[in-house]
Coordinates of C-alpha atoms and ligand atoms in Angstrom, one line a residue:
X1 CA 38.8 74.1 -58.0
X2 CA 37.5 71.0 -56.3
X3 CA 38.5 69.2 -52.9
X4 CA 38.8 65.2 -54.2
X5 CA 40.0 62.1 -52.1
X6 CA 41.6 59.7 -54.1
X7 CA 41.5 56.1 -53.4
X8 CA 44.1 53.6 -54.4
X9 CA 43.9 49.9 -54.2
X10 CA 46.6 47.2 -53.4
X11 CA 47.1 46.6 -57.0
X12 CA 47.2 49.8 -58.1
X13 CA 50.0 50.5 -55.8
X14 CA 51.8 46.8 -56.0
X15 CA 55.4 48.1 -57.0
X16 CA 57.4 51.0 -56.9
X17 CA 57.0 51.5 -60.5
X18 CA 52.9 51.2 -59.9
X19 CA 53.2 53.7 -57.2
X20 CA 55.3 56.3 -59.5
X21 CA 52.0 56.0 -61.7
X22 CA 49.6 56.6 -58.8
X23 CA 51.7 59.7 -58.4
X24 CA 51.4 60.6 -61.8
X25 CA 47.7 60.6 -61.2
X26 CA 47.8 63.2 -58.1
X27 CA 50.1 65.4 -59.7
X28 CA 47.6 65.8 -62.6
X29 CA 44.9 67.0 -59.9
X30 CA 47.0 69.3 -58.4
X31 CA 48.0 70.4 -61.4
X32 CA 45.0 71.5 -62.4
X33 CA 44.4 73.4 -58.7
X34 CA 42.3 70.6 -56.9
X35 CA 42.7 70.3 -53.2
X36 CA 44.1 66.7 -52.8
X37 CA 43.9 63.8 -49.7
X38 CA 45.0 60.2 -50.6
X39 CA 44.2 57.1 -49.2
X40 CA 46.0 54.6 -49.8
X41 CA 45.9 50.5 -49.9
X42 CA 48.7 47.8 -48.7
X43 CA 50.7 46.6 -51.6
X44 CA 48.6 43.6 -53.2
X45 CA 49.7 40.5 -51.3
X46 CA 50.6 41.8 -48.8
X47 CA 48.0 42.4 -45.8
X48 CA 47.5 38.6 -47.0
X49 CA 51.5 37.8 -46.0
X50 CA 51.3 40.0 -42.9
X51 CA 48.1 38.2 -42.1
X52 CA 49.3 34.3 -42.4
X53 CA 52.2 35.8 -40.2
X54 CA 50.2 36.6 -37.2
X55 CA 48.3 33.0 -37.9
X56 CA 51.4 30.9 -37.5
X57 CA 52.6 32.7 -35.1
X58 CA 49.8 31.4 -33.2
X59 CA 46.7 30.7 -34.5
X60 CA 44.6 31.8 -31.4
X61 CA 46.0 35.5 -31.1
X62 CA 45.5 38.7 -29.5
X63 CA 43.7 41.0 -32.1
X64 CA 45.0 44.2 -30.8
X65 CA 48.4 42.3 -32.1
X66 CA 47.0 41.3 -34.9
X67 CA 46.0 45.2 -35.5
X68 CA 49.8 46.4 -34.9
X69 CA 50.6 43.6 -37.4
X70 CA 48.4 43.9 -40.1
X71 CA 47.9 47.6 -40.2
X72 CA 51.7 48.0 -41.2
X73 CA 51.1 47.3 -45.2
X74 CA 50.0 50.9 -45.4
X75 CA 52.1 52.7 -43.2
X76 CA 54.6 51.6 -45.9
X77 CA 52.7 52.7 -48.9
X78 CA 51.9 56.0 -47.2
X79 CA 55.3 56.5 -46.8
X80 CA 56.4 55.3 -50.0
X81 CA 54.0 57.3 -52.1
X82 CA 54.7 60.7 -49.9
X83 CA 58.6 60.2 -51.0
X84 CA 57.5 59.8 -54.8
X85 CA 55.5 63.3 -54.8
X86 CA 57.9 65.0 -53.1
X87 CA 60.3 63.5 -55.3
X88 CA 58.3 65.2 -58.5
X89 CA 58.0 68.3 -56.7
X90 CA 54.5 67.9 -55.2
X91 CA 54.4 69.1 -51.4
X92 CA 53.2 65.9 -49.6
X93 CA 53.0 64.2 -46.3
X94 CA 52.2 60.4 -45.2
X95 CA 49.6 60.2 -42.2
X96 CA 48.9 57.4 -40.0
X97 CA 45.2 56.6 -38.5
X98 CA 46.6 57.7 -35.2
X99 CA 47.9 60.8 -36.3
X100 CA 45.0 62.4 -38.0
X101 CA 43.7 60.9 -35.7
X102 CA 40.3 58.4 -37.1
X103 CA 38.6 57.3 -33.8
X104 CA 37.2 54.0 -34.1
X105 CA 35.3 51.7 -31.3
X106 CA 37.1 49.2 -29.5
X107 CA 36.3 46.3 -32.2
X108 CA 39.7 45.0 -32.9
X109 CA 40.3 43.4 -36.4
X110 CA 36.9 44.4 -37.7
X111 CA 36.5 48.2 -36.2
X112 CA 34.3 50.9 -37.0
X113 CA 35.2 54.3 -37.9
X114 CA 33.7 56.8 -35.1
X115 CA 34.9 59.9 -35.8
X116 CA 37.5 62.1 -37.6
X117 CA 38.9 65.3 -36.6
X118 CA 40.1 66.7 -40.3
X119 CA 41.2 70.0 -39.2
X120 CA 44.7 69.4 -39.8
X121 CA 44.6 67.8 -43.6
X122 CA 42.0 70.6 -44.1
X123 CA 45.0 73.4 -42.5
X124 CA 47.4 71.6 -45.0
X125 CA 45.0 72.1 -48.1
X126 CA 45.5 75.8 -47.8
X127 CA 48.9 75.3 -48.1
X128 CA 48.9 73.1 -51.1
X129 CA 50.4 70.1 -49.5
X130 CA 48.8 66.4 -50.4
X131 CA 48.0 64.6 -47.7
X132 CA 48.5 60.7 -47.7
X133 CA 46.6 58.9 -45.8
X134 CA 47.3 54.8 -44.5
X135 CA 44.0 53.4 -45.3
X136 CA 42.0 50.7 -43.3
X137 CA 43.5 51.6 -39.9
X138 CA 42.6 54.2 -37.2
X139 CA 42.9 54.6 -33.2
X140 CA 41.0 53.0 -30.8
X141 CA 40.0 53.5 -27.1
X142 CA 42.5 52.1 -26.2
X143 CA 45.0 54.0 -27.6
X144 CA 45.7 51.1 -29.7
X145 CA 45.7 50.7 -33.6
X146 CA 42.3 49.1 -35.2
X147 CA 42.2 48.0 -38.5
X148 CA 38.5 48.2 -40.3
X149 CA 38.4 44.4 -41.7
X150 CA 39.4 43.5 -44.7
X151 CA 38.7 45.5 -47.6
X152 CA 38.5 48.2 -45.3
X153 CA 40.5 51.1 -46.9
X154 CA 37.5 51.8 -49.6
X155 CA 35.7 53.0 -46.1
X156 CA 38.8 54.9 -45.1
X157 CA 38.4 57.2 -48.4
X158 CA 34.8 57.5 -48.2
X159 CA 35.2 58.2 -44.1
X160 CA 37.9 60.6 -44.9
X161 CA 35.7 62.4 -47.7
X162 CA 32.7 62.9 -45.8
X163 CA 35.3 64.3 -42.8
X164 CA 36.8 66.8 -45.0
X165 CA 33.6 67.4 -46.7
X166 CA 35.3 66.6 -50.9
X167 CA 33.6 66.9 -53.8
X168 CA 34.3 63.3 -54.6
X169 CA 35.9 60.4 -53.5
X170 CA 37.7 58.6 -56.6
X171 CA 38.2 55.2 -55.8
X172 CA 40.7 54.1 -58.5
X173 CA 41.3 50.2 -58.8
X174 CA 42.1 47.6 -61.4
X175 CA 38.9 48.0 -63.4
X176 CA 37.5 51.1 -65.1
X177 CA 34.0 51.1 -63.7
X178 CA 31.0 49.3 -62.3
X179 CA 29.5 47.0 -65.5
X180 CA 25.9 45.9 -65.9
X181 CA 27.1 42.8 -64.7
X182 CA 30.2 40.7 -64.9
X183 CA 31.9 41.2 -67.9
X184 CA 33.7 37.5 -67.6
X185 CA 30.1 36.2 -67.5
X186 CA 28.9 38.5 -70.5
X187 CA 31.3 40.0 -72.7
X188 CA 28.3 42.7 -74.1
X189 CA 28.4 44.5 -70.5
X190 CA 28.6 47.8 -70.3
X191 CA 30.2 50.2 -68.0
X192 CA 27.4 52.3 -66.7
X193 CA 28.0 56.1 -65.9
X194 CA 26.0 56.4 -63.2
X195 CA 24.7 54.2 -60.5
X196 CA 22.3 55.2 -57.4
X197 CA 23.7 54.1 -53.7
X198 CA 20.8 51.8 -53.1
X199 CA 21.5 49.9 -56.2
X200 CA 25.5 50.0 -55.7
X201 CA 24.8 48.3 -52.3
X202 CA 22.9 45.6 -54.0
X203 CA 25.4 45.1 -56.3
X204 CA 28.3 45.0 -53.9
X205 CA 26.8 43.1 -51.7
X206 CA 25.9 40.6 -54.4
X207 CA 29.2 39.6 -55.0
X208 CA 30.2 42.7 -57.2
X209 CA 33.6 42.9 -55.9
X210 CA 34.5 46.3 -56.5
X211 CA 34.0 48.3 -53.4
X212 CA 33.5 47.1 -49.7
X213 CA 29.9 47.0 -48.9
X214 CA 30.4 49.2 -45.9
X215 CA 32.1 52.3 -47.9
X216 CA 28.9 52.2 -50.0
X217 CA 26.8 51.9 -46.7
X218 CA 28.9 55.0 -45.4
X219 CA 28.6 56.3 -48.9
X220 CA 25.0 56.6 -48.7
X221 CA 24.2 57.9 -45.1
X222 CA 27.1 61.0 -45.8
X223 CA 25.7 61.5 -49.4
X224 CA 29.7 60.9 -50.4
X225 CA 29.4 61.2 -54.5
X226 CA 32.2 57.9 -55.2
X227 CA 33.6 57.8 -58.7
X228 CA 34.8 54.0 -59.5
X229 CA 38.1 54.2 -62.2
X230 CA 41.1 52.8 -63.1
X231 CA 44.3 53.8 -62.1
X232 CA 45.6 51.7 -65.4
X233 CA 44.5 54.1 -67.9
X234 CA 47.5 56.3 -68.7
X235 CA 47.5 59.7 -66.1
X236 CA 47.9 61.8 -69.0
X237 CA 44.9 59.9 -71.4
X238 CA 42.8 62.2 -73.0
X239 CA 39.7 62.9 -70.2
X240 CA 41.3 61.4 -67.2
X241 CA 42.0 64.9 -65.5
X242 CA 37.9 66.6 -66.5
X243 CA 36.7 67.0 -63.3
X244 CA 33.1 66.9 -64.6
X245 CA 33.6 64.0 -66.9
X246 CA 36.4 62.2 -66.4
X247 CA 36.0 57.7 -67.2
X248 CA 34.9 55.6 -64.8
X249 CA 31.3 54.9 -62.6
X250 CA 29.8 57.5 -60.4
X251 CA 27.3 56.4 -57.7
X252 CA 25.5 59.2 -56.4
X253 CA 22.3 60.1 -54.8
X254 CA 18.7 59.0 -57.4
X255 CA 18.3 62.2 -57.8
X256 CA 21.2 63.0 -59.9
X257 CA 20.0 60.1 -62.3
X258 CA 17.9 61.7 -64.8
X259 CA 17.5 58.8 -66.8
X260 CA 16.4 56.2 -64.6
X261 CA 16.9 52.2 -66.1
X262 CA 14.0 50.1 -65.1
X263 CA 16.9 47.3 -64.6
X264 CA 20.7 48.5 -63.6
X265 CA 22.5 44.8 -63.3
X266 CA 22.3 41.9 -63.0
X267 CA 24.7 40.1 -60.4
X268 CA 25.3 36.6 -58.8
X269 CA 26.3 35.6 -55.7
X270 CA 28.1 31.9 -56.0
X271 CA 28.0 29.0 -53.2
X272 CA 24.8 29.3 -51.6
X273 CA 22.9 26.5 -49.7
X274 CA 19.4 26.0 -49.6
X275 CA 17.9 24.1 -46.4
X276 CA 13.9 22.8 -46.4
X277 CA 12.2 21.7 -43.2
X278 CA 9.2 19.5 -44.5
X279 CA 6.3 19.6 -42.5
X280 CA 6.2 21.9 -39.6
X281 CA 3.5 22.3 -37.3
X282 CA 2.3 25.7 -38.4
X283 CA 1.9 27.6 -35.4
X284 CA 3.1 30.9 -34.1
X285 CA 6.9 30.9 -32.8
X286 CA 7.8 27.7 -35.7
X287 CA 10.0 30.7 -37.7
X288 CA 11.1 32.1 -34.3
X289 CA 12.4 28.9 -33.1
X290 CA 13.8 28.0 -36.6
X291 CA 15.6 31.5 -36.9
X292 CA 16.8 32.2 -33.8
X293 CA 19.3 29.5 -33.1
X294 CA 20.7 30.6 -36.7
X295 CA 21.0 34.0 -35.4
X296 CA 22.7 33.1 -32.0
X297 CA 24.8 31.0 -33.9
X298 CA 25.9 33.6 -36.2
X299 CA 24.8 32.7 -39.4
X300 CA 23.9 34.9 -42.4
X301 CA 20.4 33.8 -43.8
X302 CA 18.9 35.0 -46.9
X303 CA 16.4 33.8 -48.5
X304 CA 13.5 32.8 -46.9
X305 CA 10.2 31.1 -48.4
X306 CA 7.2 29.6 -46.6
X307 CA 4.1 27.6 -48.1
X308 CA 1.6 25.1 -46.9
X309 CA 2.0 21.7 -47.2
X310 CA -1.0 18.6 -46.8
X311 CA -4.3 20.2 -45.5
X312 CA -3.4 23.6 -44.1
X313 CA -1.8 21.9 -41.1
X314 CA 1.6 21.7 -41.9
X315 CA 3.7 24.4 -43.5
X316 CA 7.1 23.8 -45.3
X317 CA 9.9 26.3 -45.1
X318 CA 12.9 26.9 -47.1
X319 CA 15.7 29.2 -46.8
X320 CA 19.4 29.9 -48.0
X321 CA 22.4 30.4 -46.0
X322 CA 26.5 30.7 -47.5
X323 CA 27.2 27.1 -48.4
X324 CA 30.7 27.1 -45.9
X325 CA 27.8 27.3 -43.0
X326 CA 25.5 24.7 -44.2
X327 CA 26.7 22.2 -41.5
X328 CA 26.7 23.8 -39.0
X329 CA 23.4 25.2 -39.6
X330 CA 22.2 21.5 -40.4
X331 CA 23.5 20.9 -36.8
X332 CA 21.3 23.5 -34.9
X333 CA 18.4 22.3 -36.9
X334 CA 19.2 18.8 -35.8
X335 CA 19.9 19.9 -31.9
X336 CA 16.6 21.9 -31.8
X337 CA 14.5 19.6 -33.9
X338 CA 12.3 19.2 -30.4
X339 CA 11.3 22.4 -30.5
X340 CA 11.2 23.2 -34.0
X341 CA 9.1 20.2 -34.5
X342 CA 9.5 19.0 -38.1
X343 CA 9.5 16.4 -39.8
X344 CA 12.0 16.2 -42.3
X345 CA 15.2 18.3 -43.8
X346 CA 16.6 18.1 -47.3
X347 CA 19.9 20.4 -48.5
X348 CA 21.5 21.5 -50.8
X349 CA 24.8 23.4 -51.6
X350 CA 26.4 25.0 -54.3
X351 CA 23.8 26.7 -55.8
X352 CA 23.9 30.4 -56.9
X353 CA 21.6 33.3 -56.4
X354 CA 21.3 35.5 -59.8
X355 CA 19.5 39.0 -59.0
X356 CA 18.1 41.6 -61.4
X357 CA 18.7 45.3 -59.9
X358 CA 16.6 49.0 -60.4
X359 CA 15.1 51.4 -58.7
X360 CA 12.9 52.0 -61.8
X361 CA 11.3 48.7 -60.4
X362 CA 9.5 50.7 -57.6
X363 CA 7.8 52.2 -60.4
X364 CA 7.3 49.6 -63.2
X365 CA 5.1 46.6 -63.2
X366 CA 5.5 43.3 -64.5
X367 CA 9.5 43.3 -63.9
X368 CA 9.3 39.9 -62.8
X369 CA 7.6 38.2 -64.8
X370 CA 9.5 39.0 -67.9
X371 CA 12.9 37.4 -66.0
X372 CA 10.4 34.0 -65.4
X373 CA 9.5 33.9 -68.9
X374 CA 12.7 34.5 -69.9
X375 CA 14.3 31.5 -67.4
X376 CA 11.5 29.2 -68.3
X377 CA 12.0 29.5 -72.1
X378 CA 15.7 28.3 -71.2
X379 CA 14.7 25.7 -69.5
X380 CA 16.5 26.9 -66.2
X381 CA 14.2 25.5 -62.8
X382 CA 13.7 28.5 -60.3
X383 CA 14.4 27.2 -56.8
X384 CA 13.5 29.9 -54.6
X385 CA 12.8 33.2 -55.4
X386 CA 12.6 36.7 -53.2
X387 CA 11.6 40.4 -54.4
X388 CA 12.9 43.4 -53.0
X389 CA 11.3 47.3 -54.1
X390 CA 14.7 47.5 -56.0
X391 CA 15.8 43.7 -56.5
X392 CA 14.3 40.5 -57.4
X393 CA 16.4 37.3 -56.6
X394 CA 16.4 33.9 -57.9
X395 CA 18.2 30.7 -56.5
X396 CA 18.7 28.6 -59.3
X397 CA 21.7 25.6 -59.8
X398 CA 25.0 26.6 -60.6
X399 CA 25.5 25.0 -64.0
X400 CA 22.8 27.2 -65.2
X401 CA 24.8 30.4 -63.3
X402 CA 25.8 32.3 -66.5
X403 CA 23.1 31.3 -69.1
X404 CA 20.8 32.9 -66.5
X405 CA 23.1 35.7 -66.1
X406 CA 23.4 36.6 -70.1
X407 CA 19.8 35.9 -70.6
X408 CA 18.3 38.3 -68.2
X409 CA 21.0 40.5 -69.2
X410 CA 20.0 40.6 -72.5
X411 CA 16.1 40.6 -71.7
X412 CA 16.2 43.9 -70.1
X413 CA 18.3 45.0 -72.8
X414 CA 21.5 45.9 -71.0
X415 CA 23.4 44.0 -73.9
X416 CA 25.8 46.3 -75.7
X417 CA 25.0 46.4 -79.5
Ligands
LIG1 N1 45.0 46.1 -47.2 C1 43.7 45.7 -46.6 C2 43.2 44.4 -47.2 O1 43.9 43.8 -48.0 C3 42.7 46.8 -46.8 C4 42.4 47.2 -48.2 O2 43.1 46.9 -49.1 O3 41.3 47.7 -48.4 O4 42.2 44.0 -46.7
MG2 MG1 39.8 46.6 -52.1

């Protein structure tokens, strides 16, 4: 017997009919004897309805509002989903953030969870009842529902896992795994079975859209084994209810990886920008003075690249930030130019930043280079490039996105043949 939390996403949950199958999948776990808490998603759409709602409503509104608004998608899903199972005969029970309760900080809109007191789901195990749980929403100071940003139910499950202390938190969504890379971009991609934290936050956070960035962060820290699957496969599919083996991705601690791929994936991140300041003065506080108003102003940079220009005097410095930010970061160059003192700056937008993952790179040289030899022979100009122990980056321009993408796949042979 194993205690799981089971994840479902707004698309795996869309209609009634959906949700009968999402029931499907519980009652083959508690079949089989499992201890069983659900968390569950808004129906797809519709934290997106709920959402353009509170916006026309009035655009400039009271987040604690926007909270009671928003946070209402799963409180029907809960509720709907805890009817179903009981309806088949499984003992269930729909719980709202409040109720359990999930204590969060005072961060309306985009809150963080604090703390969970599980004792009662953990009461209700004993007793064989499921608990379902309204994802992306808890309690805050206030006494007020928060709602954990968008996306923000993945963190719910993972939360809830590490509070109740599962065996595994099964995220099931509309795909069957986490590929090598995007299989739209490279049909030869394969699912891979098992995928360490530190490279799953790479991925996710390179636009591998699978799982919020901060239920992998959370993930991590609580050493929360997440299984990625689909809740399309048929519940009753040959595998689907082995605990030890069932379809899907697991990302786990290194340690449980025994056979360690020099290179995991390859992802991309679309729409970057890249902004060079010709001729600086080089002298100490020129990055400070660059970097700071970015900061204060709240935007994201990446990557960042420094060489000397003319006779040692002058340096030249290049970095990326989201293309959507580019003016305004173009402005606070242009406001502080004074004290920045350059002479020049060039942009760009659009571009994309394609990035080869593994923590077998920490141990194997010459990673690197092979993906250069491999661009160059394509003919595809590197822009900027950035390493990491567990990542290199490349900025490159967008028409070249998915040639780069299929050729380093295929380099570090992570085709399937
Ligand atoms: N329903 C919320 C959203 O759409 C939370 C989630 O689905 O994870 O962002
Ligand atoms: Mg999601």
């Amino acid at each position: 017997m194993a205690r799981i939390v089971m994840k479902f996403g707004g698309t795996s949950v869309a209609d009634i009919d959906r949700i009968r199958n999402v029931a499907n999948h519980i009652k083959r776990e508690v079949d089989c004897g499992h201890e069983i808490a659900v968390v569950v998603s808004a129906m797809s759409g519709k934290t997106n309805e709920l959402v353009a709602w509170a916006t026309e409503a009035s655009p400039l509104h009271d987040a604690r509002e926007y909270d009671a608004i928003v946070a209402s998608g799963e409180q029907v899903t809960s509720g709907l989903l805890a009817i179903i199972l009981q309806s088949m005969g499984v003992d269930a029970r729909s719980w709202l953030g409040w109720q359990i309760p999930i204590k969060t900080d005072g961060a309306h809109a985009a809150a963080r969870i604090q703390e969970i007191d599980a004792s009662e789901i953990v009461n209700r195990f004993a007793k064989q009842q499921v608990a379902v749980v309204a994802g992306f929403q808890g309690i805050g100071p206030d006494n007020r529902i928060a709602t954990l940003g968008r996306g923000g139910s993945d963190t719910s499950a993972v939360a809830l896992a590490a509070a109740v202390n599962a065996d595994r938190c099964d995220i099931y969504t509309d795909v069957d795994g986490v590929y090598t890379t995007d299989p739209r971009v490279e049909p030869n991609a394969r699912r891979l079975s098992k995928v360490s934290y530190e490279e799953m936050l790479e991925m996710a956070s390179l636009g591998a859209k699978v799982l919020q960035v901060r239920s992998v962060e959370l993930a991590m820290v609580h050493n929360v084994r997440t299984f990625v699957r689909s809740s399309f496969e048929a519940p009753d599919a040959p595998g689907m209810g082995d605990f030890n083996n069932p379809p899907g991705t697991l990302i786990c601690d290194e340690d449980e990886i025994v056979e360690k791929q020099i290179v995991t994936g390859i992802a991309y991140a679309k729409d970057e920008a890249q902004i060079s300041l010709r001729q600086l003065d080089d002298r100490p506080g020129v990055s400070a003075a660059i970097f700071g108003p970015m900061a204060d102003g709240g935007i994201n940079v990446d990557m960042i690249v420094q060489n000397i220009s003319g006779d040692g005097k002058f340096t030249d410095m290049t970095f990326t930030v989201p293309s959507g930010d580019l003016e305004k970061a173009a402005n606070l160059l242009e406001q502080n130019k004074q004290e920045i003192g350059y002479n020049e700056i060039q942009s760009e937008s659009g571009l994309v930043k394609v990035s080869v993952i593994g923590i077998g790179m920490r141990s194997h040289a010459g990673v690197a280079a092979t993906a250069f030899k491999a661009l160059a022979e394509k003919g595809i100009n590197i822009r900027a490039i950035t390493t990491s122990e567990i990542k290199i980056s490349i900025l490159i321009d967008a028409d070249y996105a998915e040639l780069a993408v299929r050729t380093l796949h295929s380099v570090y042979g992570l085709d399937n043949t």
